Amino acid sequence: MELAVGQAGQSTFETDESHSAVRYGNDGVDVIATPALVGLVEVACHRLMRPHFDADEASVGVHLDLAHEAAAPIGVTVQVSAEIVAIEGRKVTFAVVAQAEGTVLMRGRHLRALVDYERLRRSAAERFPGAQ
């Protein structure tokens, strides 16, 4: 892994009904849902790490410290900026900001871990043997 503190990137997402709070069970609240924004943050950070993976590696989210600061309607374009602010072994901390049309929607920190994918898959299967 050749990640370094200070590396940064931006991901852009077109929002649609799948991002709506209604989809997450909040009837009548037709704006971008907090869990949808969290997902966009996770994807943006993963995209920044992915070019540095070995063939058997993946990244998983392990901690979130995010504030949802403003609502946005479905259909806006969301840009997520992510910057690596710390690396401790196989754990990478990002400072993130999600915004639409200049309005900050969410900001905070996200921690991801670099993992051996097969080991992770086996471990999960052992914990939950009845799951598919």
mmCIF file of C-alpha atoms in Angstrom:
data_model
loop_
_atom_site.group_PDB
_atom_site.id
_atom_site.type_symbol
_atom_site.label_atom_id
_atom_site.label_comp_id
_atom_site.label_asym_id
_atom_site.label_seq_id
_atom_site.Cartn_x
_atom_site.Cartn_y
_atom_site.Cartn_z
ATOM 1 C CA MET A 1 0.000 0.000 0.000
ATOM 2 C CA GLU A 2 1.427 3.367 -1.012
ATOM 3 C CA LEU A 3 -1.094 5.687 0.539
ATOM 4 C CA ALA A 4 0.163 8.874 2.176
ATOM 5 C CA VAL A 5 -1.204 11.570 4.444
ATOM 6 C CA GLY A 6 -2.346 14.462 2.285
ATOM 7 C CA GLN A 7 -3.581 12.362 -0.630
ATOM 8 C CA ALA A 8 -6.992 13.601 -1.666
ATOM 9 C CA GLY A 9 -9.690 12.927 -4.202
ATOM 10 C CA GLN A 10 -13.198 13.830 -5.158
ATOM 11 C CA SER A 11 -16.098 11.656 -6.275
ATOM 12 C CA THR A 12 -19.285 12.917 -7.897
ATOM 13 C CA PHE A 13 -22.671 11.247 -7.553
ATOM 14 C CA GLU A 14 -25.998 11.918 -9.271
ATOM 15 C CA THR A 15 -28.771 11.416 -6.730
ATOM 16 C CA ASP A 16 -32.099 9.743 -7.469
ATOM 17 C CA GLU A 17 -35.032 8.186 -5.616
ATOM 18 C CA SER A 18 -32.774 5.431 -4.234
ATOM 19 C CA HIS A 19 -31.104 8.122 -2.085
ATOM 20 C CA SER A 20 -34.386 9.408 -0.616
ATOM 21 C CA ALA A 21 -35.191 9.326 3.089
ATOM 22 C CA VAL A 22 -38.522 7.792 2.026
ATOM 23 C CA ARG A 23 -36.626 4.725 0.817
ATOM 24 C CA TYR A 24 -35.164 4.373 4.318
ATOM 25 C CA GLY A 25 -38.604 4.399 5.922
ATOM 26 C CA ASN A 26 -38.962 8.109 6.664
ATOM 27 C CA ASP A 27 -42.311 8.581 4.926
ATOM 28 C CA GLY A 28 -42.989 12.029 3.512
ATOM 29 C CA VAL A 29 -39.373 13.221 3.793
ATOM 30 C CA ASP A 30 -38.301 13.356 0.164
ATOM 31 C CA VAL A 31 -34.733 14.622 0.582
ATOM 32 C CA ILE A 32 -31.373 12.862 0.496
ATOM 33 C CA ALA A 33 -31.222 10.505 3.486
ATOM 34 C CA THR A 34 -28.437 10.510 6.043
ATOM 35 C CA PRO A 35 -27.595 6.827 5.371
ATOM 36 C CA ALA A 36 -27.416 7.572 1.639
ATOM 37 C CA LEU A 37 -24.890 10.367 2.237
ATOM 38 C CA VAL A 38 -22.909 8.070 4.531
ATOM 39 C CA GLY A 39 -22.785 5.534 1.710
ATOM 40 C CA LEU A 40 -21.482 8.145 -0.721
ATOM 41 C CA VAL A 41 -18.752 9.097 1.777
ATOM 42 C CA GLU A 42 -17.743 5.449 2.131
ATOM 43 C CA VAL A 43 -17.580 4.982 -1.650
ATOM 44 C CA ALA A 44 -15.485 8.134 -2.129
ATOM 45 C CA CYS A 45 -12.948 7.028 0.489
ATOM 46 C CA HIS A 46 -12.835 3.488 -0.897
ATOM 47 C CA ARG A 47 -12.184 4.890 -4.395
ATOM 48 C CA LEU A 48 -9.214 6.838 -3.060
ATOM 49 C CA MET A 49 -7.720 3.690 -1.517
ATOM 50 C CA ARG A 50 -8.563 1.162 -4.249
ATOM 51 C CA PRO A 51 -5.693 1.907 -6.685
ATOM 52 C CA HIS A 52 -3.261 1.018 -3.880
ATOM 53 C CA PHE A 53 -4.695 -2.433 -3.056
ATOM 54 C CA ASP A 54 -2.841 -5.650 -3.654
ATOM 55 C CA ALA A 55 -4.882 -8.244 -5.582
ATOM 56 C CA ASP A 56 -6.225 -9.925 -2.418
ATOM 57 C CA GLU A 57 -7.037 -6.739 -0.479
ATOM 58 C CA ALA A 58 -10.164 -4.676 0.099
ATOM 59 C CA SER A 59 -11.146 -1.798 2.364
ATOM 60 C CA VAL A 60 -13.929 -1.785 4.921
ATOM 61 C CA GLY A 61 -15.400 1.044 6.924
ATOM 62 C CA VAL A 62 -14.772 0.739 10.654
ATOM 63 C CA HIS A 63 -15.725 4.124 12.139
ATOM 64 C CA LEU A 64 -17.779 7.182 11.218
ATOM 65 C CA ASP A 65 -17.873 10.600 12.859
ATOM 66 C CA LEU A 66 -20.108 12.611 10.529
ATOM 67 C CA ALA A 67 -22.527 15.516 10.894
ATOM 68 C CA HIS A 68 -25.451 15.873 8.477
ATOM 69 C CA GLU A 69 -25.577 19.674 8.232
ATOM 70 C CA ALA A 70 -28.134 20.468 5.516
ATOM 71 C CA ALA A 71 -30.946 18.878 3.554
ATOM 72 C CA ALA A 72 -30.847 18.581 -0.234
ATOM 73 C CA PRO A 73 -33.528 17.557 -2.703
ATOM 74 C CA ILE A 74 -33.372 14.391 -4.736
ATOM 75 C CA GLY A 75 -31.778 15.021 -8.132
ATOM 76 C CA VAL A 76 -28.881 17.237 -7.048
ATOM 77 C CA THR A 77 -25.298 16.281 -7.828
ATOM 78 C CA VAL A 78 -23.284 15.522 -4.689
ATOM 79 C CA GLN A 79 -19.510 15.940 -4.627
ATOM 80 C CA VAL A 80 -17.603 14.175 -1.866
ATOM 81 C CA SER A 81 -14.065 15.357 -1.135
ATOM 82 C CA ALA A 82 -11.864 13.018 0.883
ATOM 83 C CA GLU A 83 -8.357 13.628 2.211
ATOM 84 C CA ILE A 84 -6.170 11.182 4.093
ATOM 85 C CA VAL A 85 -5.301 12.771 7.441
ATOM 86 C CA ALA A 86 -3.779 9.787 9.257
ATOM 87 C CA ILE A 87 -2.440 6.311 8.563
ATOM 88 C CA GLU A 88 -1.865 3.888 11.418
ATOM 89 C CA GLY A 89 -0.803 0.475 10.195
ATOM 90 C CA ARG A 90 -3.646 -0.769 8.015
ATOM 91 C CA LYS A 91 -6.119 1.907 9.182
ATOM 92 C CA VAL A 92 -6.644 5.077 7.159
ATOM 93 C CA THR A 93 -8.488 8.147 8.477
ATOM 94 C CA PHE A 94 -10.139 10.566 6.056
ATOM 95 C CA ALA A 95 -11.464 14.094 6.482
ATOM 96 C CA VAL A 96 -14.560 14.291 4.291
ATOM 97 C CA VAL A 97 -16.966 16.921 3.015
ATOM 98 C CA ALA A 98 -20.088 16.181 0.949
ATOM 99 C CA GLN A 99 -21.649 19.145 -0.794
ATOM 100 C CA ALA A 100 -24.153 20.071 -3.477
ATOM 101 C CA GLU A 101 -24.089 23.340 -5.375
ATOM 102 C CA GLY A 102 -21.738 24.863 -2.799
ATOM 103 C CA THR A 103 -23.808 23.852 0.238
ATOM 104 C CA VAL A 104 -22.133 21.531 2.726
ATOM 105 C CA LEU A 105 -24.454 18.596 3.365
ATOM 106 C CA MET A 106 -22.195 16.427 5.531
ATOM 107 C CA ARG A 107 -18.708 16.652 6.987
ATOM 108 C CA GLY A 108 -16.523 14.766 9.381
ATOM 109 C CA ARG A 109 -14.125 11.845 9.551
ATOM 110 C CA HIS A 110 -14.226 8.304 8.301
ATOM 111 C CA LEU A 111 -11.879 5.445 9.207
ATOM 112 C CA ARG A 112 -11.310 2.529 6.849
ATOM 113 C CA ALA A 113 -9.210 -0.596 7.307
ATOM 114 C CA LEU A 114 -7.259 -2.401 4.630
ATOM 115 C CA VAL A 115 -8.104 -6.112 4.900
ATOM 116 C CA ASP A 116 -7.325 -9.427 3.280
ATOM 117 C CA TYR A 117 -10.625 -10.090 1.503
ATOM 118 C CA GLU A 118 -10.624 -13.892 1.701
ATOM 119 C CA ARG A 119 -9.778 -13.833 5.405
ATOM 120 C CA LEU A 120 -12.603 -11.347 6.002
ATOM 121 C CA ARG A 121 -15.063 -13.473 4.023
ATOM 122 C CA ARG A 122 -14.067 -16.666 5.883
ATOM 123 C CA SER A 123 -14.299 -14.964 9.257
ATOM 124 C CA ALA A 124 -17.787 -13.630 8.508
ATOM 125 C CA ALA A 125 -18.949 -17.032 7.249
ATOM 126 C CA GLU A 126 -17.658 -18.725 10.424
ATOM 127 C CA ARG A 127 -19.513 -16.231 12.633
ATOM 128 C CA PHE A 128 -22.769 -16.684 10.723
ATOM 129 C CA PRO A 129 -22.756 -20.219 9.320
ATOM 130 C CA GLY A 130 -26.447 -20.184 8.346
ATOM 131 C CA ALA A 131 -26.192 -17.046 6.219
ATOM 132 C CA GLN A 132 -25.538 -17.072 2.507
#
